CSV table of C-alpha atoms and ligand atoms in Angstrom, one decimal:
chain,number,residue,atom,x,y,z
A,1,MET,CA,-121.1,15.9,37.0
A,2,SER,CA,-122.1,20.7,36.5
A,3,PHE,CA,-122.3,22.8,33.6
A,4,GLU,CA,-121.8,25.7,35.7
A,5,VAL,CA,-119.5,27.8,35.4
A,6,PRO,CA,-117.0,27.0,38.5
A,7,GLU,CA,-116.6,29.4,41.3
A,8,SER,CA,-113.1,28.4,40.5
A,9,VAL,CA,-113.3,30.3,37.1
A,10,ARG,CA,-116.1,33.5,37.8
A,11,GLU,CA,-113.7,36.3,39.4
A,12,ILE,CA,-111.8,35.5,35.8
A,13,ARG,CA,-114.0,34.5,33.4
A,14,ASP,CA,-115.9,38.0,34.0
A,15,ARG,CA,-113.0,39.3,34.4
A,16,VAL,CA,-112.5,38.7,30.4
A,17,LYS,CA,-115.8,39.6,29.7
A,18,ARG,CA,-115.9,42.8,30.8
A,19,PHE,CA,-112.5,43.6,29.2
A,20,VAL,CA,-114.2,41.6,25.3
A,21,GLU,CA,-117.8,44.1,25.7
A,22,GLU,CA,-116.2,46.9,27.1
A,23,ARG,CA,-112.5,47.2,25.2
A,24,CYS,CA,-112.8,44.7,22.2
A,25,TYR,CA,-117.0,45.5,21.2
A,26,PRO,CA,-115.9,48.9,20.3
A,27,VAL,CA,-112.9,48.4,18.0
A,28,GLU,CA,-114.7,45.2,15.8
A,29,PRO,CA,-115.2,47.3,12.4
A,30,LEU,CA,-112.0,49.1,12.8
A,31,VAL,CA,-110.0,45.9,13.2
A,32,GLU,CA,-111.8,44.1,9.8
A,33,ASP,CA,-109.9,46.0,7.8
A,34,ARG,CA,-106.3,44.6,7.9
A,35,ASP,CA,-105.0,46.9,6.1
A,36,ASP,CA,-105.2,50.1,7.7
A,37,PRO,CA,-102.4,50.9,10.0
A,38,LYS,CA,-104.6,52.1,12.9
A,39,ALA,CA,-106.3,48.3,12.5
A,40,ARG,CA,-102.9,46.7,13.5
A,41,GLU,CA,-102.7,49.8,16.2
A,42,ALA,CA,-106.7,49.8,17.9
A,43,LEU,CA,-104.6,45.2,17.8
A,44,ARG,CA,-101.7,46.4,19.3
A,45,GLU,CA,-103.1,48.3,22.1
A,46,LEU,CA,-105.5,46.0,23.0
A,47,MET,CA,-102.5,43.2,23.5
A,48,ASN,CA,-100.6,45.3,26.1
A,49,SER,CA,-103.8,46.6,27.8
A,50,ALA,CA,-104.7,42.4,28.3
A,51,LYS,CA,-100.8,41.8,29.5
A,52,ALA,CA,-101.3,44.9,32.2
A,53,GLU,CA,-104.3,43.7,33.4
A,54,GLY,CA,-103.1,40.7,34.0
A,55,LEU,CA,-105.9,38.8,30.6
A,56,TRP,CA,-102.7,37.3,28.7
A,57,ALA,CA,-101.9,33.8,27.1
A,58,LEU,CA,-104.7,32.7,30.3
A,59,GLY,CA,-104.2,28.6,29.0
A,60,HIS,CA,-100.8,28.4,27.4
A,61,PRO,CA,-99.0,26.2,30.1
A,62,LEU,CA,-97.1,28.1,32.4
A,63,GLU,CA,-93.7,26.7,31.5
A,64,ILE,CA,-94.0,28.0,27.6
A,65,GLY,CA,-94.8,32.1,28.9
A,66,GLY,CA,-98.2,31.1,29.4
A,67,GLN,CA,-100.7,31.3,32.8
A,68,GLY,CA,-101.4,27.7,33.0
A,69,LEU,CA,-105.2,28.1,33.6
A,70,PRO,CA,-106.5,23.7,34.1
A,71,PHE,CA,-107.9,23.0,30.3
A,72,LEU,CA,-111.4,23.1,32.7
A,73,ASP,CA,-111.1,26.4,33.3
A,74,TYR,CA,-109.9,27.7,30.5
A,75,VAL,CA,-113.1,25.7,28.4
A,76,TYR,CA,-115.2,28.4,30.4
A,77,VAL,CA,-112.7,31.4,29.7
A,78,ASN,CA,-113.1,30.5,26.0
A,79,GLU,CA,-117.0,31.0,26.0
A,80,VAL,CA,-116.9,34.4,26.9
A,81,VAL,CA,-113.6,35.4,24.3
A,82,GLY,CA,-116.1,34.4,21.9
A,83,ARG,CA,-118.8,36.7,21.9
A,84,SER,CA,-115.8,38.8,19.8
A,85,GLY,CA,-114.3,38.0,16.6
A,86,VAL,CA,-111.3,40.2,17.7
A,87,ALA,CA,-110.8,38.3,21.1
A,88,MET,CA,-108.6,35.8,20.5
A,89,VAL,CA,-105.8,37.8,19.6
A,90,ALA,CA,-106.4,40.6,21.6
A,91,LEU,CA,-105.7,37.8,24.6
A,92,GLY,CA,-103.7,35.9,22.8
A,93,THR,CA,-105.1,32.9,23.2
A,94,HIS,CA,-104.8,32.3,19.3
A,95,SER,CA,-100.9,30.6,19.3
A,96,LEU,CA,-102.5,28.4,22.3
A,97,GLN,CA,-102.2,25.5,19.5
A,98,ASP,CA,-99.6,26.6,17.2
A,99,SER,CA,-97.2,26.6,20.7
A,100,ILE,CA,-98.0,23.7,21.8
A,101,MET,CA,-96.9,22.0,18.5
A,102,LEU,CA,-94.0,24.1,18.3
A,103,HIS,CA,-92.7,22.9,22.3
A,104,GLU,CA,-93.8,19.5,21.5
A,105,PHE,CA,-92.2,18.8,18.5
A,106,ALA,CA,-90.0,21.2,17.2
A,107,ASP,CA,-86.5,21.8,17.1
A,108,VAL,CA,-84.7,23.4,20.0
A,109,GLU,CA,-83.5,26.4,17.3
A,110,TRP,CA,-86.7,26.9,16.3
A,111,ARG,CA,-88.6,26.5,19.8
A,112,ASP,CA,-85.5,29.4,20.8
A,113,LYS,CA,-86.6,31.3,18.1
A,114,TYR,CA,-90.3,31.8,17.6
A,115,LEU,CA,-91.6,30.1,20.9
A,116,LYS,CA,-91.3,33.7,23.0
A,117,PRO,CA,-92.4,35.9,20.3
A,118,LEU,CA,-95.3,33.1,19.5
A,119,VAL,CA,-96.3,33.9,23.2
A,120,ASP,CA,-95.6,37.0,23.0
A,121,GLY,CA,-97.7,38.0,20.9
A,122,ASP,CA,-94.5,39.6,18.3
A,123,VAL,CA,-94.9,36.6,15.8
A,124,PHE,CA,-98.2,35.3,14.6
A,125,PRO,CA,-97.9,31.6,12.8
A,126,SER,CA,-99.7,30.4,10.0
A,127,PHE,CA,-100.9,26.9,8.7
A,128,ALA,CA,-101.6,24.7,5.9
A,129,MET,CA,-103.1,22.3,5.0
A,130,THR,CA,-105.3,22.7,2.0
A,131,GLU,CA,-104.9,23.0,-1.2
A,132,PRO,CA,-106.7,24.4,-4.4
A,133,ASP,CA,-106.2,22.0,-6.7
A,134,VAL,CA,-107.6,18.5,-4.6
A,135,ALA,CA,-110.4,18.0,-1.6
A,136,SER,CA,-108.5,19.1,0.9
A,137,SER,CA,-111.0,16.8,3.6
A,138,ASP,CA,-109.4,13.9,2.8
A,139,PRO,CA,-106.5,15.0,3.3
A,140,THR,CA,-104.9,11.6,1.5
A,141,GLN,CA,-104.2,13.5,-1.7
A,142,LEU,CA,-102.6,17.1,-0.9
A,143,GLN,CA,-99.9,17.3,-3.9
A,144,THR,CA,-97.8,19.3,-2.6
A,145,ARG,CA,-94.3,17.7,-2.2
A,146,ALA,CA,-90.9,17.9,0.2
A,147,LYS,CA,-88.0,15.9,-0.6
A,148,LEU,CA,-84.4,16.2,0.6
A,149,ASP,CA,-81.3,17.3,-1.3
A,150,GLY,CA,-78.7,16.7,1.3
A,151,ASP,CA,-80.0,18.3,4.9
A,152,THR,CA,-82.0,20.5,2.8
A,153,TRP,CA,-85.9,19.6,2.6
A,154,VAL,CA,-87.5,21.1,-1.3
A,155,ILE,CA,-90.8,22.0,-1.1
A,156,ASN,CA,-92.9,22.2,-4.7
A,157,GLY,CA,-96.7,23.1,-4.2
A,158,ARG,CA,-99.8,25.1,-4.5
A,159,LYS,CA,-102.0,26.0,-0.8
A,160,TRP,CA,-104.3,28.1,-0.2
A,161,PHE,CA,-106.4,29.5,2.6
A,162,THR,CA,-103.5,29.6,5.1
A,163,SER,CA,-104.9,31.6,7.4
A,164,GLY,CA,-102.6,34.7,8.9
A,165,ALA,CA,-100.4,34.2,5.8
A,166,ASP,CA,-100.2,37.7,5.7
A,167,ARG,CA,-98.9,38.4,8.6
A,168,ALA,CA,-97.4,35.4,9.4
A,169,ALA,CA,-93.8,34.7,10.8
A,170,TYR,CA,-94.1,31.1,9.2
A,171,THR,CA,-95.9,28.7,8.0
A,172,THR,CA,-96.5,25.4,8.9
A,173,VAL,CA,-97.1,22.9,6.1
A,174,MET,CA,-98.1,19.7,5.4
A,175,CYS,CA,-97.0,17.9,3.4
A,176,ARG,CA,-95.9,14.7,1.3
A,177,THR,CA,-92.3,13.3,2.1
A,178,GLU,CA,-92.7,9.6,1.7
A,179,GLU,CA,-94.2,8.1,-1.5
A,180,ASP,CA,-93.8,4.1,-0.8
A,181,VAL,CA,-96.3,3.5,2.9
A,182,ALA,CA,-99.8,3.7,3.4
A,183,ALA,CA,-101.0,7.5,3.1
A,184,HIS,CA,-101.5,8.4,6.6
A,185,ASP,CA,-98.3,7.6,7.1
A,186,ALA,CA,-97.1,9.5,3.8
A,187,PHE,CA,-97.2,13.6,5.2
A,188,SER,CA,-94.5,15.6,7.0
A,189,MET,CA,-95.1,19.0,9.1
A,190,ILE,CA,-92.2,21.4,8.1
A,191,ILE,CA,-91.9,24.8,9.4
A,192,VAL,CA,-91.0,27.4,6.8
A,193,PRO,CA,-90.4,30.9,7.5
A,194,THR,CA,-92.2,33.3,5.5
A,195,ASN,CA,-89.2,34.8,4.0
A,196,THR,CA,-87.7,31.6,2.5
A,197,PRO,CA,-86.8,32.5,-1.4
A,198,GLY,CA,-89.9,30.3,-2.5
A,199,TYR,CA,-92.4,31.4,-0.9
A,200,ASN,CA,-94.6,33.5,-2.4
A,201,ILE,CA,-98.4,34.9,-1.4
A,202,LEU,CA,-100.3,35.1,-4.6
A,203,ARG,CA,-103.4,36.6,-3.4
A,204,ASP,CA,-105.1,37.7,-0.4
A,205,VAL,CA,-108.3,35.8,-1.3
A,206,ARG,CA,-111.6,38.0,-1.3
A,207,VAL,CA,-113.8,36.0,1.1
A,208,MET,CA,-117.7,37.1,1.1
A,209,GLY,CA,-116.7,40.2,-0.5
A,210,HIS,CA,-113.8,41.2,2.2
A,211,TYR,CA,-110.3,40.1,2.8
A,212,GLY,CA,-109.3,37.9,5.8
A,213,GLY,CA,-105.7,37.3,5.4
A,214,HIS,CA,-106.6,33.5,4.0
A,215,CYS,CA,-103.9,33.7,1.6
A,216,GLU,CA,-103.4,31.3,-1.8
A,217,VAL,CA,-99.3,30.4,-1.6
A,218,GLN,CA,-97.0,29.0,-4.1
A,219,TYR,CA,-93.9,27.1,-3.2
A,220,ASP,CA,-91.5,27.1,-5.9
A,221,ASP,CA,-88.5,24.6,-4.7
A,222,VAL,CA,-88.7,26.6,-1.4
A,223,ARG,CA,-85.3,25.1,0.6
A,224,VAL,CA,-85.4,24.4,4.4
A,225,PRO,CA,-83.4,23.2,6.5
A,226,LYS,CA,-84.0,19.6,7.4
A,227,LYS,CA,-84.1,19.4,11.4
A,228,ASN,CA,-86.8,22.1,10.5
A,229,LEU,CA,-89.2,19.1,10.2
A,230,LEU,CA,-92.1,19.1,13.6
A,231,GLY,CA,-91.7,15.7,14.5
A,232,PRO,CA,-90.9,12.3,13.4
A,233,ARG,CA,-90.8,11.9,9.0
A,234,GLY,CA,-94.3,10.8,8.4
A,235,GLY,CA,-96.1,11.9,11.6
A,236,GLY,CA,-97.8,15.2,10.1
A,237,PHE,CA,-101.4,13.3,10.7
A,238,LYS,CA,-100.5,11.9,14.0
A,239,ILE,CA,-99.8,16.0,15.5
A,240,ALA,CA,-102.5,17.3,13.1
A,241,GLN,CA,-105.1,14.9,15.2
A,242,ARG,CA,-103.3,16.0,18.1
A,243,ARG,CA,-103.7,19.6,16.7
A,244,LEU,CA,-107.0,19.3,15.9
A,245,GLY,CA,-108.7,17.4,19.3
A,246,PRO,CA,-109.4,19.7,22.3
A,247,GLY,CA,-108.9,23.0,19.6
A,248,ARG,CA,-112.0,21.6,19.0
A,249,ILE,CA,-113.5,21.9,22.1
A,250,PHE,CA,-112.0,25.7,22.5
A,251,HIS,CA,-113.7,26.3,19.3
A,252,CYS,CA,-117.3,25.5,20.2
A,253,MET,CA,-116.7,27.1,23.0
A,254,ARG,CA,-115.5,30.1,21.7
A,255,TRP,CA,-119.0,29.9,18.7
A,256,LEU,CA,-121.3,29.6,22.2
A,257,GLY,CA,-120.4,33.6,23.4
A,258,GLN,CA,-121.0,34.1,19.7
A,259,ALA,CA,-124.2,32.8,20.1
A,260,GLN,CA,-124.9,34.5,23.2
A,261,ARG,CA,-123.8,37.4,21.6
A,262,ALA,CA,-126.2,37.2,19.3
A,263,PHE,CA,-129.2,35.1,21.2
A,264,ASP,CA,-128.8,38.9,23.4
A,265,LEU,CA,-129.5,41.0,20.2
A,266,MET,CA,-131.8,39.0,18.9
A,267,CYS,CA,-134.4,38.9,22.1
A,268,GLU,CA,-133.8,42.6,22.8
A,269,ARG,CA,-134.9,43.4,19.5
A,270,ALA,CA,-137.9,41.7,20.0
A,271,ASN,CA,-138.9,43.5,22.7
A,272,SER,CA,-138.6,46.2,21.8
A,273,ARG,CA,-139.6,46.8,17.9
A,274,VAL,CA,-143.6,47.1,17.1
A,275,ALA,CA,-145.4,45.3,13.9
A,276,PHE,CA,-148.8,45.3,13.3
A,277,GLY,CA,-149.3,46.5,16.8
A,278,LYS,CA,-147.2,44.8,19.2
A,279,THR,CA,-143.9,43.5,19.9
A,280,LEU,CA,-141.7,41.3,17.4
A,281,GLY,CA,-141.3,38.9,20.7
A,282,GLN,CA,-145.4,39.0,21.3
A,283,HIS,CA,-145.6,37.6,17.6
A,284,GLN,CA,-145.6,33.5,18.1
A,285,GLN,CA,-143.3,33.3,15.0
A,286,ILE,CA,-140.8,35.2,16.6
A,287,GLN,CA,-141.2,34.0,20.1
A,288,LYS,CA,-140.2,30.0,18.3
A,289,PHE,CA,-137.0,31.5,17.1
A,290,VAL,CA,-136.5,32.7,20.7
A,291,PHE,CA,-137.5,28.7,21.7
A,292,ASP,CA,-135.5,26.5,18.9
A,293,SER,CA,-132.5,28.8,19.9
A,294,LEU,CA,-132.6,28.6,23.4
A,295,CYS,CA,-133.1,24.9,23.2
A,296,GLU,CA,-129.9,24.8,19.8
A,297,ILE,CA,-127.7,26.8,22.5
A,298,GLN,CA,-128.6,24.9,25.2
A,299,ALA,CA,-128.0,21.9,23.6
A,300,SER,CA,-125.0,22.9,22.2
A,301,ARG,CA,-123.5,23.9,25.6
A,302,LEU,CA,-124.0,20.5,27.3
A,303,LEU,CA,-122.9,18.6,24.6
A,304,THR,CA,-119.5,21.0,24.3
A,305,LEU,CA,-119.1,20.5,28.1
A,306,SER,CA,-119.4,16.9,28.4
A,307,ALA,CA,-117.5,16.4,25.6
A,308,ALA,CA,-114.5,18.5,27.0
A,309,GLN,CA,-115.2,16.3,30.2
A,310,LYS,CA,-113.6,13.9,28.7
A,311,ILE,CA,-111.1,14.7,27.4
A,312,ASP,CA,-110.1,16.1,31.0
A,313,ARG,CA,-109.9,12.0,31.9
A,314,GLY,CA,-107.9,11.6,29.2
A,315,ASP,CA,-110.9,10.2,27.0
A,316,GLU,CA,-109.7,11.1,23.4
A,317,ALA,CA,-114.0,11.4,22.7
A,318,ARG,CA,-114.1,11.6,19.4
A,319,VAL,CA,-117.2,10.9,18.6
A,320,GLU,CA,-118.1,14.1,20.9
A,321,ILE,CA,-115.3,16.2,19.3
A,322,GLY,CA,-117.2,14.9,15.2
A,323,MET,CA,-120.9,15.6,17.4
A,324,ILE,CA,-119.9,19.4,18.7
A,325,LYS,CA,-118.3,20.4,15.7
A,326,VAL,CA,-120.6,19.0,13.3
A,327,PHE,CA,-124.2,20.7,15.8
A,328,GLY,CA,-122.2,24.0,17.0
A,329,ALA,CA,-121.2,25.0,14.5
A,330,GLN,CA,-124.5,24.8,12.9
A,331,MET,CA,-126.4,26.2,16.6
A,332,LEU,CA,-124.1,29.2,15.7
A,333,HIS,CA,-125.4,29.4,11.7
A,334,ASN,CA,-128.8,28.7,12.8
A,335,VAL,CA,-128.9,30.8,16.1
A,336,ILE,CA,-127.3,34.0,14.1
A,337,ASP,CA,-129.7,33.5,10.7
A,338,ARG,CA,-132.1,34.3,12.9
A,339,ALA,CA,-131.3,37.2,14.8
A,340,ILE,CA,-130.3,38.9,11.4
A,341,GLN,CA,-133.9,37.5,10.5
A,342,VAL,CA,-135.6,39.6,13.6
A,343,PHE,CA,-134.2,42.6,12.7
A,344,GLY,CA,-135.1,42.9,9.1
A,345,ALA,CA,-133.0,44.6,7.2
A,346,LYS,CA,-130.5,46.5,9.5
A,347,GLY,CA,-129.6,42.5,10.2
A,348,VAL,CA,-127.5,42.9,6.8
A,349,THR,CA,-125.7,46.4,7.7
A,350,GLU,CA,-122.7,47.1,9.7
A,351,ASP,CA,-124.9,48.8,11.9
A,352,THR,CA,-125.2,45.5,14.1
A,353,PRO,CA,-122.1,43.2,14.4
A,354,LEU,CA,-124.5,40.1,12.9
A,355,GLU,CA,-123.3,40.5,9.5
A,356,ARG,CA,-119.8,40.3,10.7
A,357,MET,CA,-121.1,37.6,12.6
A,358,TYR,CA,-123.0,35.5,10.0
A,359,ARG,CA,-119.6,35.2,7.5
A,360,HIS,CA,-118.1,33.4,10.6
A,361,ALA,CA,-121.1,31.7,11.2
A,362,ARG,CA,-121.2,30.2,7.6
A,363,PHE,CA,-116.8,29.7,7.7
A,364,ALA,CA,-117.2,27.3,10.6
A,365,ARG,CA,-119.1,24.4,8.5
A,366,ILE,CA,-116.4,24.4,6.6
A,367,TYR,CA,-113.1,24.7,8.1
A,368,ASP,CA,-111.4,21.7,10.5
A,369,GLY,CA,-112.9,19.7,8.8
A,370,PRO,CA,-116.9,20.2,6.6
A,371,ASP,CA,-120.0,18.7,8.5
A,372,GLU,CA,-120.3,16.3,5.5
A,373,VAL,CA,-117.0,14.4,7.0
A,374,HIS,CA,-117.6,14.5,11.0
A,375,ILE,CA,-120.4,13.7,10.3
A,376,THR,CA,-119.3,10.2,8.3
A,377,THR,CA,-116.3,9.8,10.5
A,378,THR,CA,-118.5,9.8,13.7
A,379,ALA,CA,-121.7,7.8,12.9
A,380,ARG,CA,-118.8,5.5,11.1
A,381,ARG,CA,-117.4,4.9,14.4
A,382,VAL,CA,-120.8,3.9,16.1
A,383,LEU,CA,-121.4,1.4,13.7
A,384,SER,CA,-117.5,-0.1,14.1
A,385,ALA,CA,-119.1,-0.1,18.3
A,386,TYR,CA,-122.1,-2.1,16.9
A,387,LYS,CA,-120.4,-4.6,15.1
A,388,ARG,CA,-118.0,-5.3,17.1
A,389,GLY,CA,-121.0,-6.0,19.6
A,390,ASP,CA,-120.7,-3.4,21.8
A,391,GLY,CA,-123.1,-1.1,20.8
A,392,TRP,CA,-123.4,3.1,21.8
A,393,ASP,CA,-124.9,2.7,25.3
A,394,PHE,CA,-126.4,6.6,26.3
A,395,GLY,CA,-125.7,6.2,29.7
A,396,ALA,CA,-121.9,5.0,29.8
A,397,HIS,CA,-121.3,8.0,27.1
B,401,LIG,C1,-112.5,31.0,6.8
B,401,LIG,C2,-112.1,30.0,6.8
B,401,LIG,C3,-110.0,29.7,6.7
B,401,LIG,C4,-109.4,28.4,6.8
B,401,LIG,N1,-108.4,28.3,7.1
B,401,LIG,C5,-107.6,27.4,7.2
B,401,LIG,C6,-106.0,27.7,7.8
B,401,LIG,O1,-106.1,28.6,8.5
B,401,LIG,N2,-105.5,26.5,6.9
B,401,LIG,C7,-105.9,25.7,6.0
B,401,LIG,O2,-105.2,25.0,5.6
B,401,LIG,N3,-107.2,25.1,6.1
B,401,LIG,C8,-107.6,26.1,6.5
B,401,LIG,N4,-109.6,26.3,5.6
B,401,LIG,C9,-109.7,25.5,4.6
B,401,LIG,C10,-110.3,24.2,5.1
B,401,LIG,O3,-109.7,23.4,6.1
B,401,LIG,C11,-111.0,23.1,4.2
B,401,LIG,O4,-111.9,24.1,3.2
B,401,LIG,C12,-111.5,22.0,4.7
B,401,LIG,O5,-111.1,21.3,5.1
B,401,LIG,C13,-112.2,21.3,3.3
B,401,LIG,O6,-111.3,21.2,2.0
B,401,LIG,P1,-111.6,22.0,0.7
B,401,LIG,O7,-111.9,23.1,0.7
B,401,LIG,O8,-110.5,21.3,-0.3
B,401,LIG,O9,-113.2,20.9,0.6
B,401,LIG,P2,-113.7,19.8,-0.3
B,401,LIG,O10,-113.0,19.0,-0.1
B,401,LIG,O11,-113.7,19.9,-2.1
B,401,LIG,O12,-114.5,19.6,0.0
B,401,LIG,C14,-116.5,19.7,-0.8
B,401,LIG,C15,-117.3,19.5,0.1
B,401,LIG,O13,-117.6,18.1,-0.4
B,401,LIG,C16,-118.4,17.3,0.8
B,401,LIG,N5,-117.5,16.4,0.9
B,401,LIG,C17,-116.0,16.3,0.7
B,401,LIG,N6,-116.3,15.1,1.9
B,401,LIG,C18,-117.2,14.8,2.2
B,401,LIG,C19,-117.9,13.2,2.0
B,401,LIG,N7,-116.6,11.9,2.6
B,401,LIG,N8,-119.4,12.9,2.2
B,401,LIG,C20,-119.7,13.4,2.3
B,401,LIG,N9,-119.6,14.9,1.1
B,401,LIG,C21,-118.5,15.4,1.6
B,401,LIG,C22,-118.3,18.3,2.1
B,401,LIG,O14,-119.7,19.3,1.3
B,401,LIG,C23,-117.5,20.0,1.3
B,401,LIG,O15,-117.8,20.6,2.1
B,401,LIG,C24,-110.4,27.4,6.0
B,401,LIG,C25,-111.4,27.5,5.5
B,401,LIG,C26,-112.5,28.5,5.6
B,401,LIG,C27,-113.6,28.7,5.3
């Protein structure tokens, strides 16, 4: 088992890295302002360049118009994509999970209508599970309901943190469709085009001082055809799980790319800035920052790659995914926090990318399930293995 970048992927990974560093880094401050037409134009230009250079949709399966890079190769590519918050959209990787969901579960009409434009980056998806009025880390409590009226679903409820809803062509909405069954069989996914009457964006919720397109959306008698159901009735939880599993590996690899960038910045600053007669890096406390970050990044990388290899072998790797979601997000937060500290006041200004990276790192400990939920479910799985008498032999995992 090797954790070095395999020979097969080195060339394409280097090209992506160059694209990210040379083309994405310079436009990051501009693209932060989602409403600025210049930001959209800059992003569109990047997307066109990525296509022209053969770097577009590298991990999407061939049959849906992607370049079909094998899963493990694509894992290593994500590590360099992660260096810039702009790169996912610029390289067309942002739609991977939604494209696969459409491909596998949508009615043929929606597949025809959305799949190609989605993979081509001509339309954007969004996903609505979280609600403001219930603790959504326990999605069995979700209140949004869809009822069948003849051949039409009628949806009522309120969601928030539907990221990207402000520019999306459609939202996949998780809502309760069944009443007298177990909670995990009571929810379904339904496709709602964002121009459907009754679908109202109430606000783009300002988050840590910025508008990031995390929208609050009201659903008032939103009527969509019965065939907008994604997968089977009551299958919402299973589809959500299918969406999240491999997706978390990609998240964690992108976090490693962010952490690498913060680590590079921290070490360069530590070697160049002088305080009290020596460089910052000659002070022991700063050396400890470097050491702790080194260990955490390496540990997170090994955990993530070993989880990826397990998934590649067909295992769901639920315990490993729980570990990397929590450990990876905390690692990212810690490394960027230390880098900011080494930069002093400059670290919290927009003169370095660290301020922006820190905000996203803070989000990572909450989205796709907060740390505490993953800790609980992961620990429970391991304890159950002991109850069954199997134990948890690290040598076998
Ligand atoms: C930047 C960002 C983007 C997001 N994008 C999307 C999106 O596109 N679509 C979408 O649907 N959602 C999105 N979310 C929402 C995210 O998935 C939810 O915030 C998350 O699932 C937690 O739900 P909640 O906010 O309702 O927190 P709650 O469920 O209210 O939980 C609050 C806190 O309670 C604690 N807690 C909860 N359960 C336990 C437990 N079992 N044990 C101990 N403590 C516990 C945790 O500390 C947790 O942080 C996004 C969030 C962020 C920050």
